[in-house]
């Protein structure tokens, strides 16, 4: 269902809302519906037999109006309700009316936010998507006080202070335990800057018609399922390469009056199930299941090559070849007896200086950069340049990205016909695109970067974002700080490589497959942390749990 995966900006939400009102839905009815459903969710989270005293922070706009309806519903059920209304004088008409009725019912107002200090929980309805500028003065002090309390806070629509579109904090923001988002997901909730404010996210369904969100040409998941088992071609045939690797005709663009084709979607479990290279064709063989080349490692960072190998192992490609400094050959073979290992020439410091005469075009995917070390930069003509000139889908990570950051290859990358996937963390992204300011609007900046470079970029962090050429954009709404540990990214690159090697890009857009891998990587981390705590998720453990995440996802 598109409603549960699409994300919108404040302007888009306002336009959708205006259309609904102009078609006859009364404003007050939509507010009533949203707020009553939100109040039902709140009573599930905080049942009256356990939590009696509830405080509300009521703003002057319709977020405050929602709050007053919720307050009324909880009051009528028997909760002891207190309202703190700092912008009372500015209240919009509908908000004023709800306030008048709340007062008629006898719901108490308090003068200071500190008067809510004995509440069992607090509902934050100060600002929703109407917040456009920094919160200052007394309101700022109020939020500082609130964030210092140990009282759980439920934010309605968005934590007050978070910018709906960028997720940035406008001066100060409420730290919620739960955010009940109304109608459609607001994109800012999923951006890294909002992570520590939103708490657990819940979407409150308010009946926005799907017809307002669907556009012509949207691809539906049933089409994908039918096409999932394409005809098999002989390995390495020209026809197969053309089919598999060229992506020009595939995107998920849809043209809807209110929601842009570039609006990011949240990758769902159903998307993930659909995108995995499963089930296999009964008559397949190893060369039809993806032939992956991992070019990685150095004497100094041998572990990165191993972790990429463990990641690739759980990605299941039919053939995996490592091209590593020749000194690492034995180690690699001892860990991965099923892989081919090619030793490459090295400089004294143990970094790769050439790919010798590797036939790069025979692979279905190449992952480059994990643990290769910065010194490879001096040998980029013999390493990165031939890789970029190959006609194979590429994943470039770590020091591979640092070579790209020198800026010599963007033109070559732009002209590549096969997918190029870059997997920077925030620091690497900033080095790659020093002219772009990631903290301003991380999503728009990411879109710009992937469009400019004709690539798919997976931006790593507490939230994983994916953008393919600025058009197909995905949010991975899963994450665990257990992965904040050296080597987690190497596992992801190997896993991505193995899945990409098996993917027919005529069926799935690159971005969706990349987001699928990002989702399973995080889900693996979450499952691993459940059994080993957040302290126990090293890269090898993580890779085992990525496979468990695949099993669990298919079984759910
Ligand atoms: N769309 C839907 O389907 C539904 C939407 N609904 C709800 O409506 C909410 C949006 O309501 P909204 O437009 O009234 O905006 P909201 O965020 O309440 O406040 C804006 C007010 O705050 C003020 N203000 C702004 N910044 C300020 C600052 N820094 N410091 C001080 N004041 C500041 C600004 O006044 P200004 O000073 O700018 O004139 C304005 O008056 C939405 O989030 C959802 O909860 C549901 O009811 C029904 C379904
Ligand atoms: N706080 C966090 N929450 C969720 N995921 C995280 C967090 N910190 C790191 N990660 C994930 O861990 C991985 C780290 O990658 P990276 O920084 O490249 O590590 P390395 O280079 O050491 O392998 C990324 O996939 C990132 O999304
Ligand atoms: K709010």
Coordinates of C-alpha atoms and ligand atoms in Angstrom, one line a residue:
X1 CA 0.0 0.0 0.0
X2 CA 1.6 3.2 -1.1
X3 CA 0.2 5.2 1.9
X4 CA 2.4 3.3 4.3
X5 CA 5.6 3.7 2.3
X6 CA 5.4 7.2 0.7
X7 CA 6.9 10.2 2.4
X8 CA 5.8 13.8 1.9
X9 CA 7.0 17.3 2.6
X10 CA 5.0 19.9 4.5
X11 CA 4.0 21.6 1.2
X12 CA 2.8 18.4 -0.3
X13 CA 0.8 17.5 2.8
X14 CA -0.8 20.9 2.7
X15 CA -1.7 20.6 -0.9
X16 CA -3.2 17.1 -0.4
X17 CA -5.1 18.5 2.6
X18 CA -6.4 21.5 0.7
X19 CA -7.7 19.2 -2.1
X20 CA -9.5 17.0 0.4
X21 CA -11.1 20.1 2.0
X22 CA -12.0 21.6 -1.4
X23 CA -13.7 18.3 -2.3
X24 CA -16.0 18.7 0.7
X25 CA -14.3 17.2 3.7
X26 CA -14.8 19.7 6.6
X27 CA -11.5 20.7 8.2
X28 CA -12.9 19.9 11.6
X29 CA -13.9 16.4 10.5
X30 CA -10.4 15.5 9.4
X31 CA -8.9 16.9 12.6
X32 CA -11.5 14.9 14.6
X33 CA -10.7 11.7 12.7
X34 CA -6.9 12.1 13.0
X35 CA -7.1 13.0 16.7
X36 CA -9.6 10.3 17.7
X37 CA -7.4 7.7 16.1
X38 CA -4.3 9.2 17.7
X39 CA -6.1 9.1 21.1
X40 CA -6.9 5.4 20.6
X41 CA -3.3 4.7 19.9
X42 CA -2.3 6.6 23.0
X43 CA -4.6 4.6 25.2
X44 CA -3.1 1.4 23.9
X45 CA 0.4 2.7 24.7
X46 CA -0.6 4.2 28.1
X47 CA -3.7 2.4 29.4
X48 CA -5.7 4.2 32.0
X49 CA -5.3 1.5 34.6
X50 CA -1.5 2.2 34.7
X51 CA -1.3 5.9 33.7
X52 CA -3.8 8.4 35.1
X53 CA -2.2 11.8 34.8
X54 CA -1.5 13.2 31.4
X55 CA -0.2 16.7 30.4
X56 CA -0.7 18.4 27.0
X57 CA 1.5 21.1 25.4
X58 CA -0.9 22.8 23.1
X59 CA 0.3 25.1 20.2
X60 CA -1.7 27.8 18.4
X61 CA -2.1 25.9 15.1
X62 CA -3.9 22.8 14.1
X63 CA -1.3 20.6 15.8
X64 CA -2.6 22.2 19.0
X65 CA -6.2 21.6 17.7
X66 CA -5.4 17.9 17.4
X67 CA -4.0 18.0 20.9
X68 CA -7.2 19.5 22.3
X69 CA -9.4 16.8 20.7
X70 CA -7.1 14.1 22.0
X71 CA -7.1 15.8 25.5
X72 CA -11.0 15.8 25.4
X73 CA -11.1 12.1 24.4
X74 CA -8.7 11.1 27.2
X75 CA -10.6 13.3 29.7
X76 CA -13.9 11.7 28.8
X77 CA -12.3 8.3 29.4
X78 CA -11.3 9.3 32.9
X79 CA -7.7 10.5 32.6
X80 CA -6.7 13.5 34.7
X81 CA -5.8 16.0 32.0
X82 CA -3.8 19.2 32.3
X83 CA -3.3 21.6 29.4
X84 CA -0.3 24.0 29.0
X85 CA -1.1 26.5 26.3
X86 CA 1.7 29.0 25.9
X87 CA 0.5 30.6 22.6
X88 CA -3.2 30.8 23.6
X89 CA -3.6 34.4 22.3
X90 CA -2.5 33.3 18.8
X91 CA -4.7 30.3 18.5
X92 CA -6.3 29.6 15.1
X93 CA -10.1 29.6 15.0
X94 CA -10.7 25.8 15.1
X95 CA -8.1 25.5 17.9
X96 CA -9.9 28.2 19.8
X97 CA -13.2 26.4 19.5
X98 CA -11.7 23.1 20.8
X99 CA -10.2 25.1 23.6
X100 CA -13.5 26.7 24.5
X101 CA -15.2 23.2 24.6
X102 CA -12.3 21.7 26.7
X103 CA -12.8 24.5 29.2
X104 CA -16.6 24.0 29.2
X105 CA -15.9 20.3 30.1
X106 CA -13.7 21.5 33.0
X107 CA -10.3 20.3 31.7
X108 CA -7.7 22.1 33.7
X109 CA -5.1 24.5 32.2
X110 CA -1.8 25.2 33.9
X111 CA 0.2 28.4 33.8
X112 CA 3.7 26.9 33.7
X113 CA 5.1 23.9 32.0
X114 CA 6.7 22.9 35.3
X115 CA 3.1 22.3 36.5
X116 CA 3.2 19.1 34.3
X117 CA 6.0 17.6 36.4
X118 CA 3.8 15.1 38.1
X119 CA 2.2 13.8 34.9
X120 CA 2.7 10.1 34.0
X121 CA 3.2 11.1 30.3
X122 CA 3.0 14.2 28.2
X123 CA 1.5 14.7 24.7
X124 CA 3.4 17.2 22.6
X125 CA 1.1 19.1 20.3
X126 CA 3.0 22.4 20.1
X127 CA 3.9 22.4 16.4
X128 CA 3.4 20.1 13.5
X129 CA 4.2 20.7 9.8
X130 CA 3.4 24.4 10.2
X131 CA 6.7 25.1 12.0
X132 CA 8.9 27.2 9.7
X133 CA 11.3 29.0 11.9
X134 CA 13.5 28.5 15.0
X135 CA 11.8 28.1 18.3
X136 CA 13.0 30.8 20.7
X137 CA 12.5 32.5 24.0
X138 CA 10.1 31.0 26.5
X139 CA 9.1 28.1 24.3
X140 CA 12.7 27.1 23.9
X141 CA 13.1 27.2 27.7
X142 CA 10.0 25.0 28.0
X143 CA 11.3 22.4 25.7
X144 CA 14.7 22.3 27.4
X145 CA 12.8 21.7 30.7
X146 CA 10.7 19.0 29.1
X147 CA 13.7 17.2 27.6
X148 CA 15.3 17.1 31.1
X149 CA 12.4 15.3 32.7
X150 CA 12.1 11.5 32.7
X151 CA 8.4 11.7 31.8
X152 CA 7.7 9.9 28.5
X153 CA 6.5 12.2 25.7
X154 CA 4.3 11.3 22.8
X155 CA 4.6 13.7 19.8
X156 CA 1.7 14.3 17.5
X157 CA 2.5 14.3 13.8
X158 CA 6.2 15.3 14.4
X159 CA 8.3 16.2 17.4
X160 CA 7.8 19.9 17.9
X161 CA 11.0 21.6 16.6
X162 CA 11.8 19.1 13.9
X163 CA 11.6 20.5 10.4
X164 CA 9.1 18.4 8.4
X165 CA 11.2 18.3 5.2
X166 CA 14.8 18.2 6.4
X167 CA 14.6 16.6 9.8
X168 CA 16.8 19.4 11.1
X169 CA 16.3 20.8 14.6
X170 CA 14.9 24.3 14.4
X171 CA 16.7 25.7 17.5
X172 CA 15.4 23.1 19.9
X173 CA 13.1 20.0 19.6
X174 CA 11.1 17.8 21.8
X175 CA 12.5 14.3 22.4
X176 CA 9.7 11.9 22.1
X177 CA 9.3 8.3 23.1
X178 CA 6.6 7.8 20.4
X179 CA 5.7 9.9 17.4
X180 CA 2.2 9.4 16.0
X181 CA 2.4 10.7 12.5
X182 CA -0.9 11.7 10.9
X183 CA -2.0 10.4 7.5
X184 CA 1.2 10.3 5.6
X185 CA 4.8 9.9 6.7
X186 CA 6.6 13.3 6.9
X187 CA 10.0 12.8 5.3
X188 CA 12.0 14.6 8.0
X189 CA 11.1 11.9 10.5
X190 CA 13.5 9.5 8.7
X191 CA 16.5 11.7 8.3
X192 CA 19.5 11.3 10.6
X193 CA 19.2 14.6 12.3
X194 CA 15.8 13.6 13.7
X195 CA 16.8 10.1 14.8
X196 CA 17.3 11.0 18.5
X197 CA 14.0 12.9 18.7
X198 CA 11.3 10.8 17.1
X199 CA 11.3 7.7 19.3
X200 CA 9.3 4.8 17.9
X201 CA 7.3 5.9 14.9
X202 CA 3.6 5.0 14.2
X203 CA 1.5 6.1 11.3
X204 CA -2.1 7.0 12.1
X205 CA -4.3 6.1 9.1
X206 CA -6.8 8.9 8.5
X207 CA -8.3 7.8 5.2
X208 CA -6.4 10.0 2.7
X209 CA -7.6 8.7 -0.7
X210 CA -5.0 6.6 -2.5
X211 CA -6.1 8.2 -5.7
X212 CA -4.5 11.4 -4.6
X213 CA -1.2 9.6 -4.3
X214 CA -1.1 7.3 -7.3
X215 CA 0.1 8.6 -10.6
X216 CA 0.2 7.2 -14.1
X217 CA 2.8 4.6 -14.6
X218 CA 3.4 3.6 -11.1
X219 CA 4.7 0.0 -11.0
X220 CA 3.0 -2.3 -8.8
X221 CA 4.6 -5.2 -7.0
X222 CA 2.5 -7.9 -8.8
X223 CA 4.1 -6.9 -12.1
X224 CA 7.5 -7.5 -10.4
X225 CA 6.5 -11.0 -9.1
X226 CA 5.4 -12.1 -12.6
X227 CA 8.6 -10.9 -14.1
X228 CA 10.8 -12.3 -11.4
X229 CA 12.0 -15.4 -13.2
X230 CA 13.3 -14.1 -16.5
X231 CA 14.5 -16.4 -19.3
X232 CA 17.9 -17.8 -18.7
X233 CA 20.7 -17.1 -21.1
X234 CA 24.0 -18.8 -21.5
X235 CA 26.6 -17.4 -19.1
X236 CA 28.3 -14.2 -20.4
X237 CA 26.3 -14.1 -23.6
X238 CA 25.9 -10.6 -25.0
X239 CA 22.2 -10.8 -24.7
X240 CA 22.4 -11.6 -21.0
X241 CA 24.8 -8.7 -20.3
X242 CA 22.6 -6.3 -22.2
X243 CA 19.5 -7.4 -20.3
X244 CA 21.1 -7.5 -16.9
X245 CA 23.3 -4.5 -16.7
X246 CA 21.7 -1.7 -18.5
X247 CA 19.3 0.4 -16.6
X248 CA 18.2 3.2 -18.8
X249 CA 14.6 2.1 -19.1
X250 CA 13.9 1.2 -15.5
X251 CA 12.7 3.5 -12.9
X252 CA 9.7 3.7 -10.7
X253 CA 8.8 7.2 -11.7
X254 CA 5.1 8.1 -11.4
X255 CA 3.5 11.3 -12.1
X256 CA 1.1 12.4 -9.5
X257 CA -0.2 15.9 -9.0
X258 CA 0.7 16.0 -5.3
X259 CA 3.6 13.6 -4.7
X260 CA 6.7 13.9 -6.8
X261 CA 8.3 10.9 -8.5
X262 CA 11.4 11.7 -6.5
X263 CA 9.7 11.5 -3.1
X264 CA 11.6 8.9 -1.1
X265 CA 9.8 5.7 -0.2
X266 CA 10.3 3.6 2.8
X267 CA 11.6 0.2 1.9
X268 CA 9.2 -2.3 3.3
X269 CA 9.5 -5.9 4.2
X270 CA 7.4 -6.8 1.2
X271 CA 9.7 -4.8 -1.0
X272 CA 12.7 -6.7 0.5
X273 CA 11.0 -10.1 -0.1
X274 CA 10.3 -9.2 -3.6
X275 CA 13.8 -7.9 -4.4
X276 CA 15.8 -10.9 -3.2
X277 CA 17.2 -13.2 -5.9
X278 CA 14.9 -16.0 -4.6
X279 CA 13.6 -18.5 -5.4
X280 CA 16.3 -19.6 -7.8
X281 CA 15.4 -21.0 -11.2
X282 CA 15.5 -24.8 -10.8
X283 CA 17.7 -25.2 -13.9
X284 CA 20.3 -22.6 -12.8
X285 CA 24.0 -23.1 -12.3
X286 CA 26.8 -21.2 -10.5
X287 CA 27.6 -18.9 -13.4
X288 CA 24.0 -17.9 -13.8
X289 CA 23.8 -17.0 -10.1
X290 CA 26.1 -14.1 -10.2
X291 CA 29.9 -14.0 -10.6
X292 CA 31.3 -11.5 -8.1
X293 CA 34.8 -10.0 -8.0
X294 CA 35.9 -8.4 -4.8
X295 CA 39.0 -6.2 -5.2
X296 CA 40.0 -5.4 -1.6
X297 CA 42.5 -5.6 1.2
X298 CA 46.0 -4.6 1.9
X299 CA 48.6 -5.9 4.3
X300 CA 47.5 -3.3 6.8
X301 CA 43.7 -3.9 6.3
X302 CA 43.5 -7.6 5.7
X303 CA 40.4 -7.8 7.9
X304 CA 38.4 -5.6 5.6
X305 CA 38.8 -8.1 2.8
X306 CA 37.7 -10.9 5.1
X307 CA 34.6 -9.0 6.3
X308 CA 33.7 -8.1 2.7
X309 CA 34.0 -11.9 2.1
X310 CA 31.7 -12.7 5.0
X311 CA 29.2 -10.2 3.7
X312 CA 29.4 -11.7 0.2
X313 CA 29.0 -15.2 1.6
X314 CA 25.6 -14.3 2.9
X315 CA 24.6 -12.6 -0.3
X316 CA 24.8 -16.0 -2.0
X317 CA 26.3 -15.3 -5.4
X318 CA 27.2 -18.4 -7.5
X319 CA 30.8 -17.5 -7.8
X320 CA 33.0 -15.3 -5.7
X321 CA 36.6 -14.3 -6.7
X322 CA 38.9 -12.2 -4.5
X323 CA 41.6 -10.1 -6.0
X324 CA 43.8 -9.3 -3.1
X325 CA 47.5 -8.5 -2.4
X326 CA 49.3 -11.8 -3.0
X327 CA 50.5 -12.0 0.6
X328 CA 46.8 -12.4 1.7
X329 CA 46.0 -15.3 -0.6
X330 CA 46.5 -18.0 2.0
X331 CA 44.5 -16.3 4.7
X332 CA 41.6 -15.7 2.3
X333 CA 41.6 -19.3 1.1
X334 CA 41.6 -20.6 4.7
X335 CA 38.4 -18.5 5.4
X336 CA 36.6 -19.0 2.1
X337 CA 37.5 -22.4 0.6
X338 CA 34.7 -22.1 -1.9
X339 CA 36.1 -18.9 -3.4
X340 CA 38.7 -18.2 -6.1
X341 CA 41.6 -16.1 -4.8
X342 CA 43.8 -14.2 -7.2
X343 CA 47.0 -12.6 -5.8
X344 CA 47.8 -9.1 -7.1
X345 CA 51.2 -7.4 -7.2
X346 CA 51.9 -5.0 -4.3
X347 CA 54.3 -2.3 -3.3
X348 CA 56.5 -2.8 -0.2
X349 CA 53.8 -1.3 2.1
X350 CA 51.4 -4.1 0.9
X351 CA 49.0 -2.2 -1.3
X352 CA 47.7 -3.3 -4.6
X353 CA 49.6 -1.6 -7.5
X354 CA 47.9 -3.3 -10.5
X355 CA 45.1 -5.6 -11.5
X356 CA 47.6 -7.6 -13.6
X357 CA 45.6 -8.9 -16.5
X358 CA 42.2 -9.6 -14.9
X359 CA 39.4 -9.8 -17.4
X360 CA 37.0 -7.5 -15.6
X361 CA 34.1 -7.8 -18.0
X362 CA 33.5 -11.5 -17.3
X363 CA 32.1 -10.6 -13.8
X364 CA 28.5 -9.7 -13.0
X365 CA 29.5 -7.3 -10.3
X366 CA 32.7 -5.8 -8.9
X367 CA 33.1 -4.4 -5.4
X368 CA 36.2 -2.3 -5.0
X369 CA 37.9 -0.4 -2.1
X370 CA 37.4 -2.2 1.2
X371 CA 40.7 -2.0 3.1
X372 CA 42.8 -1.2 0.0
X373 CA 44.5 1.6 1.9
X374 CA 45.1 5.2 0.8
X375 CA 48.4 4.4 -1.0
X376 CA 46.5 2.8 -3.9
X377 CA 45.7 6.3 -5.0
X378 CA 49.3 6.5 -6.5
X379 CA 48.4 3.5 -8.7
X380 CA 44.9 4.5 -9.6
X381 CA 45.6 4.3 -13.4
X382 CA 46.3 0.6 -13.0
X383 CA 43.5 -0.1 -10.5
X384 CA 40.5 2.2 -10.4
X385 CA 40.7 3.4 -14.0
X386 CA 40.3 -0.1 -15.6
X387 CA 37.5 -0.9 -13.1
X388 CA 35.6 2.2 -14.1
X389 CA 36.1 1.4 -17.8
X390 CA 34.6 -2.1 -17.4
X391 CA 31.0 -2.7 -18.4
X392 CA 30.1 -4.3 -15.1
X393 CA 27.9 -3.0 -12.2
X394 CA 30.3 -1.5 -9.6
X395 CA 30.2 -1.0 -5.9
X396 CA 32.8 1.4 -4.7
X397 CA 33.5 1.8 -1.0
X398 CA 36.1 3.1 1.6
X399 CA 39.4 4.1 0.0
X400 CA 38.0 3.5 -3.4
X401 CA 35.8 6.5 -2.6
X402 CA 38.8 8.5 -1.3
X403 CA 40.4 8.0 -4.8
X404 CA 37.2 9.2 -6.4
X405 CA 37.3 12.3 -4.1
X406 CA 40.4 13.4 -5.9
X407 CA 37.9 14.3 -8.7
X408 CA 39.6 12.9 -11.8
X409 CA 37.0 10.2 -12.7
X410 CA 33.6 11.9 -12.5
X411 CA 33.4 12.2 -16.2
X412 CA 34.1 8.5 -16.7
X413 CA 31.6 7.6 -14.1
X414 CA 28.9 9.8 -15.6
X415 CA 29.4 8.0 -18.9
X416 CA 29.2 4.4 -17.5
X417 CA 26.3 2.4 -18.8
X418 CA 26.3 -0.2 -16.0
X419 CA 25.2 0.9 -12.5
X420 CA 27.8 2.5 -10.3
X421 CA 27.0 2.3 -6.6
X422 CA 28.8 4.4 -4.1
X423 CA 28.6 3.6 -0.4
X424 CA 30.0 6.5 1.6
X425 CA 29.5 7.2 5.3
X426 CA 28.9 10.9 6.0
X427 CA 32.7 11.7 6.2
X428 CA 33.4 10.1 2.9
X429 CA 30.4 11.8 1.3
X430 CA 31.7 15.2 2.4
X431 CA 35.1 14.4 0.9
X432 CA 33.4 13.2 -2.3
X433 CA 31.2 16.3 -2.6
X434 CA 32.9 19.2 -0.8
X435 CA 30.8 21.7 -2.6
X436 CA 27.5 20.3 -1.1
X437 CA 26.4 21.0 2.4
X438 CA 25.0 17.7 3.7
X439 CA 23.7 19.2 7.0
X440 CA 21.4 21.7 5.2
X441 CA 19.0 19.1 3.7
X442 CA 20.7 15.6 3.6
X443 CA 18.1 14.1 1.4
X444 CA 18.1 16.8 -1.3
X445 CA 21.9 17.0 -1.2
X446 CA 22.1 13.2 -1.7
X447 CA 19.6 13.4 -4.6
X448 CA 21.7 16.1 -6.1
X449 CA 24.9 14.2 -5.8
X450 CA 23.6 11.0 -7.3
X451 CA 22.0 12.9 -10.2
X452 CA 25.1 14.9 -10.9
X453 CA 27.3 11.8 -11.0
X454 CA 24.8 9.4 -12.6
X455 CA 25.3 7.0 -9.7
X456 CA 23.3 5.2 -7.0
X457 CA 24.5 6.4 -3.6
X458 CA 23.8 4.6 -0.4
X459 CA 24.5 7.1 2.4
X460 CA 25.5 5.2 5.6
X461 CA 24.6 6.5 9.1
X462 CA 22.0 6.0 11.8
X463 CA 19.5 6.1 8.9
X464 CA 20.5 4.7 5.6
X465 CA 19.4 6.7 2.5
X466 CA 19.6 5.6 -1.1
X467 CA 19.3 7.7 -4.2
X468 CA 19.6 6.6 -7.8
X469 CA 20.4 9.4 -10.2
X470 CA 18.2 11.7 -8.0
X471 CA 15.1 10.0 -9.2
X472 CA 14.5 6.7 -7.3
X473 CA 14.9 7.4 -3.6
X474 CA 14.6 5.1 -0.6
X475 CA 14.7 5.3 3.1
X476 CA 15.8 2.4 5.3
X477 CA 13.7 2.9 8.3
X478 CA 15.6 0.4 10.5
X479 CA 18.8 0.9 12.4
X480 CA 20.8 -0.2 15.3
X481 CA 23.8 1.5 16.9
X482 CA 25.2 -2.0 17.3
X483 CA 26.6 -1.4 13.8
X484 CA 28.6 1.6 14.9
X485 CA 31.7 -0.6 14.8
X486 CA 34.7 -0.9 12.5
X487 CA 34.0 -3.4 9.7
X488 CA 30.2 -3.2 9.5
X489 CA 30.5 -1.3 6.3
X490 CA 32.8 -3.8 4.7
X491 CA 30.2 -6.5 5.4
X492 CA 27.6 -4.4 3.6
X493 CA 29.8 -3.9 0.5
X494 CA 30.4 -7.6 0.2
X495 CA 26.7 -8.4 0.7
X496 CA 25.7 -5.7 -1.8
X497 CA 28.2 -7.1 -4.3
X498 CA 26.8 -10.6 -4.1
X499 CA 23.2 -9.5 -4.4
X500 CA 23.9 -7.1 -7.2
X501 CA 25.8 -9.8 -9.1
X502 CA 22.5 -11.8 -9.2
X503 CA 20.2 -8.9 -10.1
X504 CA 18.6 -8.3 -13.4
X505 CA 18.3 -4.6 -13.5
X506 CA 15.6 -4.8 -16.2
X507 CA 13.3 -6.0 -13.5
X508 CA 14.3 -4.0 -10.4
X509 CA 15.7 -0.6 -10.2
X510 CA 19.2 -0.6 -8.8
X511 CA 18.1 1.7 -5.9
X512 CA 15.5 -0.7 -4.7
X513 CA 18.0 -3.6 -4.6
X514 CA 20.6 -1.4 -2.8
X515 CA 17.9 -0.4 -0.3
X516 CA 17.0 -4.0 0.2
X517 CA 20.6 -4.8 1.1
X518 CA 20.7 -1.8 3.4
X519 CA 17.5 -3.0 5.1
X520 CA 18.8 -6.6 5.6
X521 CA 22.1 -5.3 6.9
X522 CA 20.4 -3.3 9.6
X523 CA 17.9 -6.1 10.3
X524 CA 20.8 -8.5 10.7
X525 CA 22.3 -6.0 13.2
X526 CA 19.1 -5.8 15.1
X527 CA 18.7 -9.6 15.4
X528 CA 22.3 -10.0 16.3
X529 CA 22.0 -7.3 19.0
X530 CA 18.9 -9.1 20.4
X531 CA 21.1 -12.2 21.1
X532 CA 24.5 -10.6 21.7
X533 CA 23.6 -7.1 23.0
X534 CA 24.8 -4.0 21.1
X535 CA 28.3 -4.7 22.4
X536 CA 28.4 -8.1 20.7
X537 CA 27.9 -7.4 17.0
X538 CA 31.3 -7.7 15.3
X539 CA 31.4 -8.0 11.5
X540 CA 31.5 -11.8 11.4
X541 CA 28.6 -12.1 13.8
X542 CA 26.7 -9.5 11.8
X543 CA 27.2 -11.5 8.6
X544 CA 25.7 -14.6 10.2
X545 CA 22.7 -12.6 11.3
X546 CA 22.2 -11.1 7.8
X547 CA 21.4 -14.6 6.7
X548 CA 19.1 -15.0 9.7
X549 CA 17.4 -11.8 8.7
X550 CA 16.8 -13.2 5.2
X551 CA 15.3 -16.4 6.7
X552 CA 13.1 -14.4 9.1
X553 CA 11.9 -11.9 6.4
X554 CA 10.9 -14.7 4.1
X555 CA 9.1 -16.5 6.9
X556 CA 7.1 -13.5 8.2
Ligands
LIG1 N1 -2.8 17.6 6.9 C1 -3.7 16.8 7.5 O1 -4.1 15.9 6.9 C2 -4.0 17.1 8.9 C3 -3.3 18.0 9.7 N2 -3.6 18.2 11.0 C4 -2.7 18.9 11.9 O2 -2.4 20.2 11.5 C5 -1.0 20.4 11.7 C6 -0.6 21.6 10.9 O3 -1.3 22.6 11.4 P1 -0.9 24.1 11.1 O4 -0.7 24.3 9.7 O5 -1.9 25.0 11.8 O6 0.6 24.2 11.8 P2 1.1 24.0 13.3 O7 2.4 23.2 13.1 O8 0.1 23.5 14.2 O9 1.4 25.5 13.8 C7 1.7 26.5 13.0 C8 1.4 27.7 13.9 O10 2.5 28.0 14.7 C9 3.0 29.3 14.5 N3 4.5 29.2 14.5 C10 5.3 28.6 13.5 N4 6.5 28.6 13.9 C11 6.6 29.2 15.1 C12 7.6 29.5 16.0 N5 8.9 29.2 15.8 N6 7.3 30.1 17.2 C13 6.1 30.4 17.4 N7 5.0 30.2 16.6 C14 5.3 29.6 15.5 C15 2.4 29.8 13.2 O11 2.1 31.1 13.3 P3 2.9 32.3 12.6 O12 3.5 33.0 13.8 O13 3.9 31.7 11.7 O14 1.8 33.1 12.0 C16 1.2 28.9 13.1 O15 0.1 29.6 13.7 C17 -0.4 19.1 11.4 O16 0.9 19.0 11.9 C18 -1.4 18.2 12.1 O17 -1.1 18.0 13.4 C19 -4.8 17.5 11.6 O18 -5.5 18.3 12.4 C20 -5.7 17.0 10.5 C21 -5.1 16.2 9.5
LIG2 N1 24.2 4.5 15.0 C1 24.0 3.6 14.0 N2 22.7 3.2 13.7 C2 22.6 2.4 12.6 N3 23.5 2.0 11.8 C3 24.8 2.4 12.0 C4 25.1 3.3 13.1 N4 26.4 3.6 13.0 C5 26.9 2.9 12.0 N5 25.9 2.2 11.3 C6 26.0 1.4 10.1 O1 27.3 0.7 10.2 C7 27.9 0.7 8.9 C8 29.3 1.4 9.1 O2 29.9 1.5 7.9 P1 31.4 2.2 7.8 O3 31.4 3.5 8.5 O4 31.7 2.2 6.3 O5 32.3 1.1 8.5 P2 33.6 0.4 8.2 O6 34.3 1.2 7.1 O7 34.4 0.3 9.4 O8 33.3 -1.0 7.7 C9 27.0 1.5 8.0 O9 26.2 0.6 7.2 C10 26.1 2.3 8.9 O10 24.8 2.6 8.4
LIG3 K1 4.1 18.0 17.6

